[in-house]
Structures are given as structure tokens and as C-alpha cells.
Amino acid sequence: MSRIKEFNLPDLGEGLTEGEILAWLVKVGDVIELNQPIVEVETAKAAVEIPAKWAGQVKSIFHPEGSTVEVGTPIIAIDTDPGAGPVEEEVTPTPSAAALAAVDVAPSEGAVEPGLIGGPAPGGRTAVLVGYGPRSTAAKRRPRKATGPVPAQATPAPAAQPVAAAPAGPVARTAPVTPRTAPAANGNGAGALVLAKPPVRKLARDLGVDLTTLTGSGPLGSITREDVHQAADGAATATSTVVATPATTAAAFGADRERRIPVKGVRKLTAENMSASAFTAPHVTEFLTVDVTRAMKALDRLRARREWRDVRVSPLLLVAKAVLLAVQRHPMVNSTWAGDEIVVKEYVNLGIAAATERGLIVPNIKDAGRLSLRELADAMTALVQTAKAGKTSPADMSGGTLTITNVGVFGVDTGTPILPPGESAILAFGAVREMPWVHKGKVKPRQVTTLGLSFDHRIIDGELGSKFLRDIGDFLTDPEAALLAWT
């Protein structure tokens, strides 16, 4: 049994199929322990440190930082018994027929795979809807007997230019048989067979690269991801150099004044989720402006209490508490559209949208409705700190049922947020500002904020959405009275 073990990129869950290597935490030659973090990988949901599966010495690192690796691909080799002396060099065996069979051969452009309608079938025939069609080889028929006089035989042509002798009478025409030439593997051109694995073929389709034009650098000339990327980069360069210049154009700017940001990881997942949600769930957004002066004074009194002096207390804490209490009064808001049914959830996984260097993420507090105000404050503090450190796990971002986005931290009054997939409501909490407000019949400066509630109109109608938003506003207007009335 070989002491050199290759560690594959593990399945990190939630249907993720690939990850980007952000940073290697070890280098070749390092001695590592079991479960020691060795690499930081960014998936579509989070940045995760992956621990070592074995103790030993790092022998090889197969992928550099910044590369995207598919799940199940070897990323590092570990010598599990470095004290046993040098490792004997292993001779790389020639790939067997079984290994070659594992390499998928993509059909050439315009070709039809065998067995499909219109494709080749046994005996040189063509597959049709039922059975097989006629043979594609030429039919052989004996010539008919001549009925007229047979003329003298034609004089043979010179050997350099041979021609067939003309028949004496009418004979059946024989279809010319065109010799078939086997297409070469990765032979550059139409009809060439392409050796490439399915992920490489998918990458080529996504980048618009024709595999039949490439020469592979992999085993037996198979095409690798690097070959596809190089071809795509070369095509982009060629395209950028051939640009038609009109007779009269505005000032042109070079590529040195443009910046291209790859769409991947969290940004890619967010784009996909927001696009799917915006064009699937019919969004409705309502707004409510609230006097939160009493709520701000209640927070000041809470901070002054001895048991709360080490706790981070913010207006967002009261907003979260208001949402949780309003859900108890209107449980239909905490539900999911499931096609032919609506799933009403008796637990609230409260999502808090957080802006990080990696993009927008929405981790959630599991079963937040069962937490006390102090426990909720501690959970929100831990959630925010973990998100800013880039350590949020995929599990913390899964299973959310209702979300709050605090746009007020950016000085924005409110917004029309898009629903996270699978949720039916999201609340935008705007900035708290001192504004003139009519209070007890007089215009006075008061602390005011604006709330924006977006909801799925398939589940939440205008009445339910308005009552839910009104209850949140009532709590923020007078939290003590709301707690006494509702609990």
C-alpha cells in the first residue's frame, strides 16, 4: 500500500461542485498533523478551511492559489510515513484501454451520436424512428443485356489518364462508393474526434471554444481545462484586436482603463439567486415611516443595566425582536411557496444580510423565535463578527425563512429588497434620523426611520403584508407597551 496519499477536494455540501483555492496554509515539505487546516477554499456560499485527512509530510501541491478545482479532484499529496526514508520513484504506466474508455469523445461539429435518430447504426445504416433505414453503401446490380449492336471497343486512354470504357447499351448506374477516412483524434478540423472529459466539454461550451480546433496537452492528446482557457484567452485577444472603426467615432479608450472582475463564488451565487427570485416570485413592497424615539431611549436604558454593559446593543436588535413578535401574530408570513402547496414554518431562521469583502451574504440565526433578547443579541453579534472575518459556514447560510437587511448603516432611508429564494418576506431597515415630527399636537425633533417590506404576493396579500408591517412599526414606536400587550 502506497504511503503517498492524494487528498481530493471534498464535497462541502449544498450541491456545490467546485471551489476556488484562496490560500494554501501549508507548503511542500511541511510536516502536518491530523485535522490541521491545510487550505482555504471559497465555494459559492462561504470560505472554508479544510483540515488534513492524514498526518505526515506535504510532498506535492497540485493546484496554485486562485485556481478553480472540481469536487473530487486531487489537490495535495501527503507522505503518511516520512520517517521511512525516501519514496521510491513510481513508473507511470501506459494508460490502459479501460482508462481510454473513461475519456469521453465529443462528437464533431454537426455529427450525431451513434444510436440516435439520424446517427450511424450497425451495418452502415442510419438509425431512424423505428428500426434502421436503408444501407448507406452502394447497391450492386448486374448490368442488363444489350439489345442493340455492340460497337467496337473504345480505344483505351493513356495510362496517365485512365477512363472507364463506355458500355455498349443502357446499363444500370452504379453509385460511386466514397472511401471513408477515419477522423484523427484531436486532429484539428471538422470530423475530428475530441478527447475531453465532460467538465472540460462543459467549460468549452460556456466559453464558446470549439474543441475540434484544439490540440490537447493531456494524456494521449486529451484536452484539459488549461487548453480551453488558453484558447478562450487567445480568442478574446484576437477579437479585441479586430474592431471595425467607423469613419466618425467618439474617442476610444484602451483596455488599460477597464477592469474586469470575474463573476464567481458568492457574487455568482447571489446573482443567480436574485435573478431567479426576481423573475419567479411576484414582489410587492410597502413602506412605513416610524417615530422610534421611545425605542432609542429604551436602548439607552438597556445599555445602562449592569448585566448588559458587555453586550452589543443596536437598533437592529429591537427590529429583529419586533419581526419575531410580528411573526407570532401573523405566522403565514413565515412560509414558502412549494408549487401546489404553501409550507408554513413554525420556526424562524432569521437571516441578517451582511456586506463582506466577498460580497453580500445572508447568514441566519436558527430558531431565533425561541431566544431571549439577551440570547438574540449574542447570536447577532457572533453572526456579524463571523461574517466580517469571512468564516461563515455554508450551514449558517442555509435554511433561512425570513430576512432583515440593514441598509441604514449606509445612510440610506430604505429600499425595495429582493426576496431570498424560498422566503416570502424581507424587511429593509433604514437610517434613523432626527426629523421634524408632529408629537402630541406639536412639531418637535424626533428620531425617525423608514421600513420597507417586500413580500411574495402569491402567499401574502396586501392586507396581511400591511398588518405585519404595521405591527413591526407599533413595536418600534413603543416597545414596552407592545411587549405588555403581546406577551
Short mmCIF file of C-alpha atoms in Angstrom, two decimals:
data_model
loop_
_atom_site.label_atom_id
_atom_site.label_comp_id
_atom_site.label_asym_id
_atom_site.label_seq_id
_atom_site.Cartn_x
_atom_site.Cartn_y
_atom_site.Cartn_z
CA MET A 1 0.00 0.00 0.00
CA SER A 2 1.47 3.32 -1.05
CA ARG A 3 2.40 5.71 1.72
CA ILE A 4 1.81 8.70 -0.60
CA LYS A 5 -1.85 9.59 -0.38
CA GLU A 6 -3.62 12.13 -2.56
CA PHE A 7 -6.20 14.29 -0.83
CA ASN A 8 -9.20 15.13 -3.03
CA LEU A 9 -11.28 18.29 -2.70
CA PRO A 10 -14.19 17.08 -0.55
CA ASP A 11 -17.88 17.63 -1.15
CA LEU A 12 -18.70 20.64 1.03
CA GLY A 13 -22.45 20.03 0.79
CA GLU A 14 -25.43 22.02 -0.51
CA GLY A 15 -24.92 20.77 -4.07
CA LEU A 16 -21.58 22.54 -4.55
CA THR A 17 -19.48 21.08 -7.35
CA GLU A 18 -16.32 23.19 -7.32
CA GLY A 19 -14.31 25.60 -5.21
CA GLU A 20 -11.60 28.22 -5.64
CA ILE A 21 -8.36 27.82 -3.73
CA LEU A 22 -7.93 31.09 -1.84
CA ALA A 23 -4.80 30.27 0.14
CA TRP A 24 -2.58 27.34 0.97
CA LEU A 25 -1.91 27.15 4.71
CA VAL A 26 0.97 24.70 4.21
CA LYS A 27 3.81 24.30 1.73
CA VAL A 28 5.77 21.42 0.26
CA GLY A 29 7.99 19.87 2.92
CA ASP A 30 5.85 20.88 5.88
CA VAL A 31 5.05 18.25 8.48
CA ILE A 32 1.35 18.37 9.28
CA GLU A 33 -0.92 16.83 11.87
CA LEU A 34 -4.26 15.09 11.51
CA ASN A 35 -7.13 17.61 11.10
CA GLN A 36 -4.70 20.51 10.73
CA PRO A 37 -6.13 23.17 8.36
CA ILE A 38 -4.18 22.93 5.11
CA VAL A 39 -6.10 25.03 2.58
CA GLU A 40 -8.75 27.75 2.46
CA VAL A 41 -11.31 27.17 -0.26
CA GLU A 42 -14.02 29.56 -1.41
CA THR A 43 -17.24 27.98 -2.57
CA ALA A 44 -20.35 29.68 -3.89
CA LYS A 45 -21.51 30.17 -0.30
CA ALA A 46 -18.54 30.62 2.02
CA ALA A 47 -14.80 30.48 2.55
CA VAL A 48 -13.94 27.24 4.35
CA GLU A 49 -10.71 25.93 5.87
CA ILE A 50 -10.28 22.25 5.02
CA PRO A 51 -8.39 20.04 7.50
CA ALA A 52 -5.89 17.33 6.63
CA LYS A 53 -7.22 13.81 6.37
CA TRP A 54 -3.87 12.29 7.34
CA ALA A 55 -0.79 13.27 9.32
CA GLY A 56 2.55 13.33 7.51
CA GLN A 57 4.66 15.48 5.22
CA VAL A 58 3.44 17.51 2.25
CA LYS A 59 5.00 16.11 -0.91
CA SER A 60 3.12 17.95 -3.68
CA ILE A 61 0.57 20.70 -4.15
CA PHE A 62 -1.30 20.18 -7.42
CA HIS A 63 -3.18 23.47 -7.83
CA PRO A 64 -1.95 27.02 -7.13
CA GLU A 65 -3.86 29.71 -5.30
CA GLY A 66 -6.60 31.27 -7.39
CA SER A 67 -7.38 28.12 -9.37
CA THR A 68 -10.87 26.62 -9.50
CA VAL A 69 -10.98 22.91 -8.70
CA GLU A 70 -13.84 20.46 -9.13
CA VAL A 71 -15.01 18.35 -6.21
CA GLY A 72 -13.17 15.02 -6.15
CA THR A 73 -10.01 16.38 -7.81
CA PRO A 74 -6.68 15.71 -6.02
CA ILE A 75 -5.28 18.91 -4.56
CA ILE A 76 -2.36 17.78 -2.39
CA ALA A 77 -0.17 14.69 -1.85
CA ILE A 78 0.86 13.67 1.67
CA ASP A 79 3.57 11.23 2.71
CA THR A 80 1.92 9.42 5.62
CA ASP A 81 5.22 7.86 6.80
CA PRO A 82 8.00 10.37 6.19
CA GLY A 83 10.34 8.61 8.66
CA ALA A 84 10.55 5.50 6.49
CA GLY A 85 13.09 7.04 4.16
CA PRO A 86 12.90 8.35 0.61
CA VAL A 87 9.99 7.36 -1.55
CA GLU A 88 10.76 5.10 -4.48
CA GLU A 89 10.00 6.62 -7.84
CA GLU A 90 6.95 5.07 -9.38
CA VAL A 91 6.85 4.41 -13.13
CA THR A 92 3.81 5.92 -14.69
CA PRO A 93 2.01 3.11 -16.52
CA THR A 94 0.73 3.49 -20.02
CA PRO A 95 -2.99 4.21 -19.96
CA SER A 96 -5.00 1.05 -20.48
CA ALA A 97 -7.92 0.55 -22.80
CA ALA A 98 -10.27 0.91 -19.83
CA ALA A 99 -8.69 4.26 -18.95
CA LEU A 100 -9.03 5.44 -22.50
CA ALA A 101 -12.67 4.38 -22.48
CA ALA A 102 -13.22 6.65 -19.47
CA VAL A 103 -12.29 9.66 -21.61
CA ASP A 104 -15.43 10.83 -23.32
CA VAL A 105 -15.13 11.53 -27.03
CA ALA A 106 -17.17 14.51 -28.07
CA PRO A 107 -18.86 14.20 -31.45
CA SER A 108 -17.54 16.52 -34.13
CA GLU A 109 -19.46 19.61 -35.10
CA GLY A 110 -22.71 18.65 -36.82
CA ALA A 111 -22.29 14.92 -36.15
CA VAL A 112 -24.93 12.78 -34.47
CA GLU A 113 -24.02 10.30 -31.79
CA PRO A 114 -24.42 6.58 -32.64
CA GLY A 115 -27.80 5.11 -31.82
CA LEU A 116 -29.63 8.44 -32.07
CA ILE A 117 -32.04 9.19 -34.89
CA GLY A 118 -30.02 10.27 -37.88
CA GLY A 119 -26.81 8.78 -36.48
CA PRO A 120 -24.80 5.76 -37.64
CA ALA A 121 -26.13 2.26 -36.92
CA PRO A 122 -24.77 -1.26 -37.43
CA GLY A 123 -24.08 -2.36 -40.98
CA GLY A 124 -23.50 1.13 -42.33
CA ARG A 125 -27.16 2.04 -41.93
CA THR A 126 -28.82 5.09 -40.42
CA ALA A 127 -30.92 4.99 -37.25
CA VAL A 128 -34.49 6.16 -37.81
CA LEU A 129 -37.54 6.40 -35.55
CA VAL A 130 -38.30 2.65 -35.73
CA GLY A 131 -35.57 0.14 -36.68
CA TYR A 132 -32.90 1.14 -39.16
CA GLY A 133 -33.08 2.73 -42.56
CA PRO A 134 -31.58 1.50 -45.81
CA ARG A 135 -27.91 0.72 -46.07
CA SER A 136 -25.78 3.67 -46.99
CA THR A 137 -23.47 1.52 -49.14
CA ALA A 138 -24.00 1.48 -52.88
CA ALA A 139 -26.41 -1.10 -54.29
CA LYS A 140 -24.87 -3.67 -56.62
CA ARG A 141 -26.88 -4.69 -59.69
CA ARG A 142 -25.93 -6.76 -62.69
CA PRO A 143 -25.97 -4.83 -65.94
CA ARG A 144 -28.79 -5.53 -68.32
CA LYS A 145 -28.21 -7.32 -71.57
CA ALA A 146 -27.62 -5.03 -74.51
CA THR A 147 -30.40 -5.13 -77.13
CA GLY A 148 -28.62 -3.32 -79.92
CA PRO A 149 -25.44 -3.97 -81.86
CA VAL A 150 -22.31 -3.77 -79.82
CA PRO A 151 -19.90 -1.19 -81.18
CA ALA A 152 -16.21 -1.69 -81.35
CA GLN A 153 -14.39 -1.42 -78.07
CA ALA A 154 -13.21 2.06 -77.28
CA THR A 155 -9.56 2.75 -77.59
CA PRO A 156 -8.02 2.78 -74.13
CA ALA A 157 -6.83 6.12 -72.91
CA PRO A 158 -3.23 6.80 -71.99
CA ALA A 159 -2.12 5.25 -68.72
CA ALA A 160 -1.57 8.65 -67.16
CA GLN A 161 -5.27 9.50 -67.58
CA PRO A 162 -7.33 6.29 -67.19
CA VAL A 163 -11.01 6.47 -68.06
CA ALA A 164 -13.72 3.83 -67.95
CA ALA A 165 -14.82 2.30 -71.24
CA ALA A 166 -18.31 3.35 -72.30
CA PRO A 167 -20.85 0.49 -72.15
CA ALA A 168 -22.40 -0.66 -75.39
CA GLY A 169 -26.01 -0.27 -74.30
CA PRO A 170 -28.04 1.16 -71.47
CA VAL A 171 -26.88 -0.22 -68.14
CA ALA A 172 -27.88 0.46 -64.54
CA ARG A 173 -25.92 3.26 -62.97
CA THR A 174 -23.83 2.25 -60.01
CA ALA A 175 -23.50 4.82 -57.23
CA PRO A 176 -19.87 5.73 -56.63
CA VAL A 177 -18.50 4.36 -53.37
CA THR A 178 -16.69 7.07 -51.45
CA PRO A 179 -13.90 5.65 -49.32
CA ARG A 180 -14.30 6.55 -45.66
CA THR A 181 -11.39 8.01 -43.76
CA ALA A 182 -11.28 7.64 -40.01
CA PRO A 183 -11.09 11.05 -38.35
CA ALA A 184 -7.98 11.59 -36.31
CA ALA A 185 -8.26 12.15 -32.58
CA ASN A 186 -7.89 15.87 -31.88
CA GLY A 187 -6.93 16.29 -35.46
CA ASN A 188 -7.85 19.94 -35.76
CA GLY A 189 -10.78 20.36 -38.06
CA ALA A 190 -14.26 19.15 -38.83
CA GLY A 191 -14.79 15.45 -38.29
CA ALA A 192 -12.01 15.17 -35.73
CA LEU A 193 -12.65 13.11 -32.64
CA VAL A 194 -12.08 15.06 -29.47
CA LEU A 195 -10.68 13.50 -26.31
CA ALA A 196 -12.04 15.53 -23.41
CA LYS A 197 -13.75 14.84 -20.11
CA PRO A 198 -17.34 16.06 -19.56
CA PRO A 199 -16.32 19.02 -17.28
CA VAL A 200 -13.87 20.20 -19.93
CA ARG A 201 -16.53 19.95 -22.62
CA LYS A 202 -18.95 21.95 -20.47
CA LEU A 203 -16.28 24.60 -19.87
CA ALA A 204 -15.66 24.83 -23.60
CA ARG A 205 -19.38 25.32 -24.28
CA ASP A 206 -19.58 28.04 -21.63
CA LEU A 207 -16.58 29.89 -23.09
CA GLY A 208 -17.58 29.34 -26.72
CA VAL A 209 -14.49 27.31 -27.63
CA ASP A 210 -14.64 24.74 -30.46
CA LEU A 211 -12.82 21.66 -29.15
CA THR A 212 -12.14 20.36 -32.66
CA THR A 213 -9.75 23.27 -33.25
CA LEU A 214 -7.56 22.49 -30.23
CA THR A 215 -4.55 20.28 -29.77
CA GLY A 216 -4.68 18.68 -26.33
CA SER A 217 -1.77 18.72 -23.90
CA GLY A 218 -3.17 15.95 -21.66
CA PRO A 219 -2.60 12.20 -21.73
CA LEU A 220 -2.84 10.78 -25.27
CA GLY A 221 -3.59 14.26 -26.56
CA SER A 222 -6.72 14.78 -24.46
CA ILE A 223 -7.83 18.37 -23.98
CA THR A 224 -7.50 19.87 -20.48
CA ARG A 225 -9.09 22.87 -18.77
CA GLU A 226 -5.87 24.82 -19.31
CA ASP A 227 -6.08 24.21 -23.06
CA VAL A 228 -9.64 25.60 -23.12
CA HIS A 229 -8.71 28.65 -21.04
CA GLN A 230 -5.74 29.41 -23.28
CA ALA A 231 -7.91 29.13 -26.37
CA ALA A 232 -10.55 31.39 -24.84
CA ASP A 233 -7.93 33.99 -23.85
CA GLY A 234 -6.45 33.86 -27.32
CA ALA A 235 -9.87 34.30 -28.97
CA ALA A 236 -10.64 37.25 -26.71
CA THR A 237 -7.31 38.86 -27.62
CA ALA A 238 -7.88 38.28 -31.33
CA THR A 239 -11.40 39.66 -31.13
CA SER A 240 -10.26 42.76 -29.27
CA THR A 241 -7.64 43.49 -31.94
CA VAL A 242 -10.08 43.23 -34.86
CA VAL A 243 -12.52 46.06 -34.22
CA ALA A 244 -14.16 47.89 -37.05
CA THR A 245 -13.54 51.63 -36.75
CA PRO A 246 -16.34 53.79 -38.17
CA ALA A 247 -15.47 56.82 -40.22
CA THR A 248 -16.57 59.14 -37.44
CA THR A 249 -16.39 57.78 -33.90
CA ALA A 250 -16.11 59.09 -30.40
CA ALA A 251 -12.86 58.95 -28.54
CA ALA A 252 -11.81 55.34 -27.95
CA PHE A 253 -10.38 54.14 -24.66
CA GLY A 254 -7.94 51.29 -24.28
CA ALA A 255 -8.33 48.19 -22.19
CA ASP A 256 -5.83 49.62 -19.72
CA ARG A 257 -8.64 51.87 -18.47
CA GLU A 258 -11.05 49.00 -17.92
CA ARG A 259 -11.16 46.49 -15.08
CA ARG A 260 -12.71 43.06 -15.50
CA ILE A 261 -13.88 41.24 -12.37
CA PRO A 262 -14.54 37.50 -12.66
CA VAL A 263 -18.05 36.55 -11.55
CA LYS A 264 -17.59 33.61 -9.21
CA GLY A 265 -18.09 32.42 -5.67
CA VAL A 266 -20.53 34.39 -3.54
CA ARG A 267 -21.07 37.05 -6.20
CA LYS A 268 -22.06 34.44 -8.78
CA LEU A 269 -24.42 32.64 -6.40
CA THR A 270 -26.01 35.94 -5.34
CA ALA A 271 -26.57 36.94 -8.96
CA GLU A 272 -28.18 33.61 -9.78
CA ASN A 273 -30.41 33.65 -6.69
CA MET A 274 -31.54 37.25 -7.14
CA SER A 275 -32.30 36.75 -10.83
CA ALA A 276 -34.29 33.59 -10.09
CA SER A 277 -36.22 35.24 -7.26
CA ALA A 278 -36.96 38.50 -9.09
CA PHE A 279 -38.46 36.67 -12.08
CA THR A 280 -40.22 33.91 -10.12
CA ALA A 281 -41.92 35.47 -7.10
CA PRO A 282 -44.26 38.44 -7.74
CA HIS A 283 -42.76 41.09 -5.47
CA VAL A 284 -44.74 43.78 -3.66
CA THR A 285 -43.05 46.41 -1.47
CA GLU A 286 -44.73 48.59 1.16
CA PHE A 287 -43.20 51.40 3.22
CA LEU A 288 -43.83 52.76 6.69
CA THR A 289 -42.19 55.75 8.38
CA VAL A 290 -41.99 55.37 12.16
CA ASP A 291 -41.14 57.57 15.14
CA VAL A 292 -38.60 55.45 17.04
CA THR A 293 -37.67 57.99 19.71
CA ARG A 294 -39.00 55.80 22.55
CA ALA A 295 -37.20 52.76 21.16
CA MET A 296 -33.87 54.64 21.11
CA LYS A 297 -34.42 55.72 24.75
CA ALA A 298 -35.23 52.12 25.68
CA LEU A 299 -31.91 51.02 24.17
CA ASP A 300 -30.08 53.64 26.25
CA ARG A 301 -31.70 52.32 29.42
CA LEU A 302 -30.85 48.76 28.40
CA ARG A 303 -27.16 49.62 27.85
CA ALA A 304 -27.03 51.22 31.31
CA ARG A 305 -28.02 47.99 33.06
CA ARG A 306 -25.14 46.14 34.68
CA GLU A 307 -25.84 42.78 33.01
CA TRP A 308 -25.96 44.43 29.55
CA ARG A 309 -22.79 46.54 29.73
CA ASP A 310 -20.70 44.00 27.80
CA VAL A 311 -23.40 43.30 25.22
CA ARG A 312 -23.52 44.96 21.80
CA VAL A 313 -26.90 46.68 21.69
CA SER A 314 -28.02 48.32 18.43
CA PRO A 315 -31.31 49.45 16.90
CA LEU A 316 -31.17 46.32 14.71
CA LEU A 317 -31.68 44.22 17.85
CA LEU A 318 -35.06 45.83 18.51
CA VAL A 319 -36.02 45.49 14.84
CA ALA A 320 -35.22 41.76 14.98
CA LYS A 321 -37.30 41.38 18.14
CA ALA A 322 -40.17 43.29 16.51
CA VAL A 323 -40.07 40.97 13.47
CA LEU A 324 -40.09 37.83 15.61
CA LEU A 325 -43.07 39.03 17.65
CA ALA A 326 -44.94 40.08 14.50
CA VAL A 327 -44.38 36.60 13.00
CA GLN A 328 -46.08 35.08 16.03
CA ARG A 329 -49.11 37.24 15.31
CA HIS A 330 -49.02 36.56 11.54
CA PRO A 331 -47.41 33.10 11.01
CA MET A 332 -48.36 32.98 7.31
CA VAL A 333 -45.55 35.48 6.65
CA ASN A 334 -43.02 32.83 7.64
CA SER A 335 -43.76 30.41 4.81
CA THR A 336 -42.55 29.07 1.47
CA TRP A 337 -44.27 28.63 -1.88
CA ALA A 338 -43.92 24.95 -2.90
CA GLY A 339 -45.84 24.83 -6.17
CA ASP A 340 -49.09 23.11 -5.29
CA GLU A 341 -48.89 23.94 -1.57
CA ILE A 342 -47.68 26.55 0.90
CA VAL A 343 -45.34 25.40 3.67
CA VAL A 344 -45.92 27.42 6.86
CA LYS A 345 -42.95 27.04 9.22
CA GLU A 346 -43.31 27.08 12.98
CA TYR A 347 -39.68 28.06 13.44
CA VAL A 348 -37.94 31.27 12.34
CA ASN A 349 -34.42 31.08 10.93
CA LEU A 350 -33.85 34.83 10.93
CA GLY A 351 -31.45 35.97 8.20
CA ILE A 352 -29.33 39.10 8.64
CA ALA A 353 -27.89 40.40 5.37
CA ALA A 354 -24.20 41.26 5.74
CA ALA A 355 -21.91 43.04 3.29
CA THR A 356 -18.45 41.45 3.24
CA GLU A 357 -15.35 41.72 1.08
CA ARG A 358 -16.51 38.57 -0.72
CA GLY A 359 -19.92 40.06 -1.46
CA LEU A 360 -23.36 40.02 0.11
CA ILE A 361 -24.14 37.02 2.29
CA VAL A 362 -27.21 36.22 4.40
CA PRO A 363 -26.36 34.01 7.37
CA ASN A 364 -29.27 33.18 9.64
CA ILE A 365 -29.92 32.61 13.33
CA LYS A 366 -31.51 29.19 13.72
CA ASP A 367 -34.85 29.08 15.61
CA ALA A 368 -34.48 32.73 16.60
CA GLY A 369 -38.05 32.93 17.90
CA ARG A 370 -37.12 30.79 20.91
CA LEU A 371 -34.26 33.05 22.04
CA SER A 372 -34.46 35.64 24.79
CA LEU A 373 -33.46 39.22 23.98
CA ARG A 374 -30.02 38.66 25.50
CA GLU A 375 -29.51 35.42 23.59
CA LEU A 376 -30.65 37.12 20.40
CA ALA A 377 -28.14 39.95 20.96
CA ASP A 378 -25.28 37.48 21.48
CA ALA A 379 -26.28 35.48 18.41
CA MET A 380 -26.42 38.59 16.21
CA THR A 381 -23.01 39.75 17.46
CA ALA A 382 -21.42 36.37 16.73
CA LEU A 383 -23.09 36.24 13.31
CA VAL A 384 -21.76 39.65 12.27
CA GLN A 385 -18.24 39.03 13.55
CA THR A 386 -18.03 35.67 11.79
CA ALA A 387 -19.28 37.19 8.53
CA LYS A 388 -16.75 40.05 8.63
CA ALA A 389 -13.96 37.58 9.27
CA GLY A 390 -15.06 35.57 6.21
CA LYS A 391 -15.60 32.44 8.30
CA THR A 392 -19.33 31.94 7.76
CA SER A 393 -20.02 28.29 7.01
CA PRO A 394 -22.43 27.07 4.30
CA ALA A 395 -24.70 25.64 7.02
CA ASP A 396 -25.11 29.10 8.57
CA MET A 397 -26.38 30.43 5.24
CA SER A 398 -28.83 27.62 4.53
CA GLY A 399 -32.44 27.22 5.61
CA GLY A 400 -33.35 30.88 6.15
CA THR A 401 -37.08 31.63 6.46
CA LEU A 402 -37.23 35.45 6.82
CA THR A 403 -34.59 38.17 6.37
CA ILE A 404 -33.70 41.67 7.59
CA THR A 405 -31.37 43.92 5.58
CA ASN A 406 -29.98 46.93 7.44
CA VAL A 407 -29.46 49.49 4.68
CA GLY A 408 -29.45 52.25 7.30
CA VAL A 409 -25.78 51.61 8.09
CA PHE A 410 -25.01 53.11 4.66
CA GLY A 411 -27.06 56.24 5.36
CA VAL A 412 -29.94 55.06 3.15
CA ASP A 413 -33.54 55.71 4.19
CA THR A 414 -34.95 52.42 2.83
CA GLY A 415 -35.10 50.23 -0.26
CA THR A 416 -37.06 47.63 -2.21
CA PRO A 417 -35.15 44.44 -1.34
CA ILE A 418 -35.39 41.25 -3.40
CA LEU A 419 -36.57 38.12 -1.63
CA PRO A 420 -34.00 35.42 -0.93
CA PRO A 421 -35.08 32.20 -2.71
CA GLY A 422 -37.53 30.17 -0.65
CA GLU A 423 -38.59 33.07 1.59
CA SER A 424 -41.78 35.08 1.43
CA ALA A 425 -40.76 38.33 3.17
CA ILE A 426 -37.72 40.57 3.68
CA LEU A 427 -37.58 43.81 5.71
CA ALA A 428 -35.35 46.78 4.86
CA PHE A 429 -34.41 48.86 7.93
CA GLY A 430 -33.43 52.41 7.03
CA ALA A 431 -31.28 55.01 8.76
CA VAL A 432 -32.54 56.59 11.99
CA ARG A 433 -32.58 60.36 11.54
CA GLU A 434 -33.63 63.33 13.63
CA MET A 435 -36.52 64.92 11.76
CA PRO A 436 -39.41 67.31 12.49
CA TRP A 437 -42.42 65.24 13.62
CA VAL A 438 -45.83 66.04 14.94
CA HIS A 439 -45.86 64.74 18.52
CA LYS A 440 -48.75 65.47 20.91
CA GLY A 441 -50.03 68.21 18.61
CA LYS A 442 -46.70 69.99 18.26
CA VAL A 443 -43.87 69.80 15.73
CA LYS A 444 -40.79 68.51 17.52
CA PRO A 445 -37.48 66.94 16.53
CA ARG A 446 -37.88 63.18 16.81
CA GLN A 447 -35.88 60.05 15.86
CA VAL A 448 -37.49 58.69 12.69
CA THR A 449 -36.81 55.74 10.40
CA THR A 450 -38.45 54.20 7.32
CA LEU A 451 -39.17 50.50 6.91
CA GLY A 452 -39.58 48.75 3.56
CA LEU A 453 -41.23 45.32 3.41
CA SER A 454 -41.03 43.22 0.23
CA PHE A 455 -43.18 40.08 0.13
CA ASP A 456 -44.28 37.29 -2.19
CA HIS A 457 -47.76 38.23 -3.37
CA ARG A 458 -48.60 34.59 -4.09
CA ILE A 459 -48.58 33.97 -0.33
CA ILE A 460 -49.01 37.35 1.32
CA ASP A 461 -51.79 39.62 0.12
CA GLY A 462 -51.93 43.36 0.75
CA GLU A 463 -53.90 43.04 3.97
CA LEU A 464 -51.56 40.53 5.59
CA GLY A 465 -48.45 42.39 4.47
CA SER A 466 -49.81 45.70 5.77
CA LYS A 467 -50.76 44.25 9.18
CA PHE A 468 -47.37 42.61 9.56
CA LEU A 469 -45.53 45.85 8.73
CA ARG A 470 -47.84 47.85 10.99
CA ASP A 471 -47.11 45.57 13.96
CA ILE A 472 -43.36 45.98 13.45
CA GLY A 473 -43.86 49.74 13.40
CA ASP A 474 -46.03 49.65 16.54
CA PHE A 475 -43.34 47.79 18.45
CA LEU A 476 -40.63 50.24 17.41
CA THR A 477 -42.85 53.19 18.31
CA ASP A 478 -43.43 51.94 21.87
CA PRO A 479 -41.61 48.67 22.63
CA GLU A 480 -42.60 48.49 26.31
CA ALA A 481 -46.31 48.79 25.53
CA ALA A 482 -46.09 46.25 22.71
CA LEU A 483 -44.36 43.70 24.95
CA LEU A 484 -47.01 44.11 27.61
CA ALA A 485 -49.82 43.80 25.06
CA TRP A 486 -48.49 40.87 23.02
CA THR A 487 -46.71 38.64 25.55
#
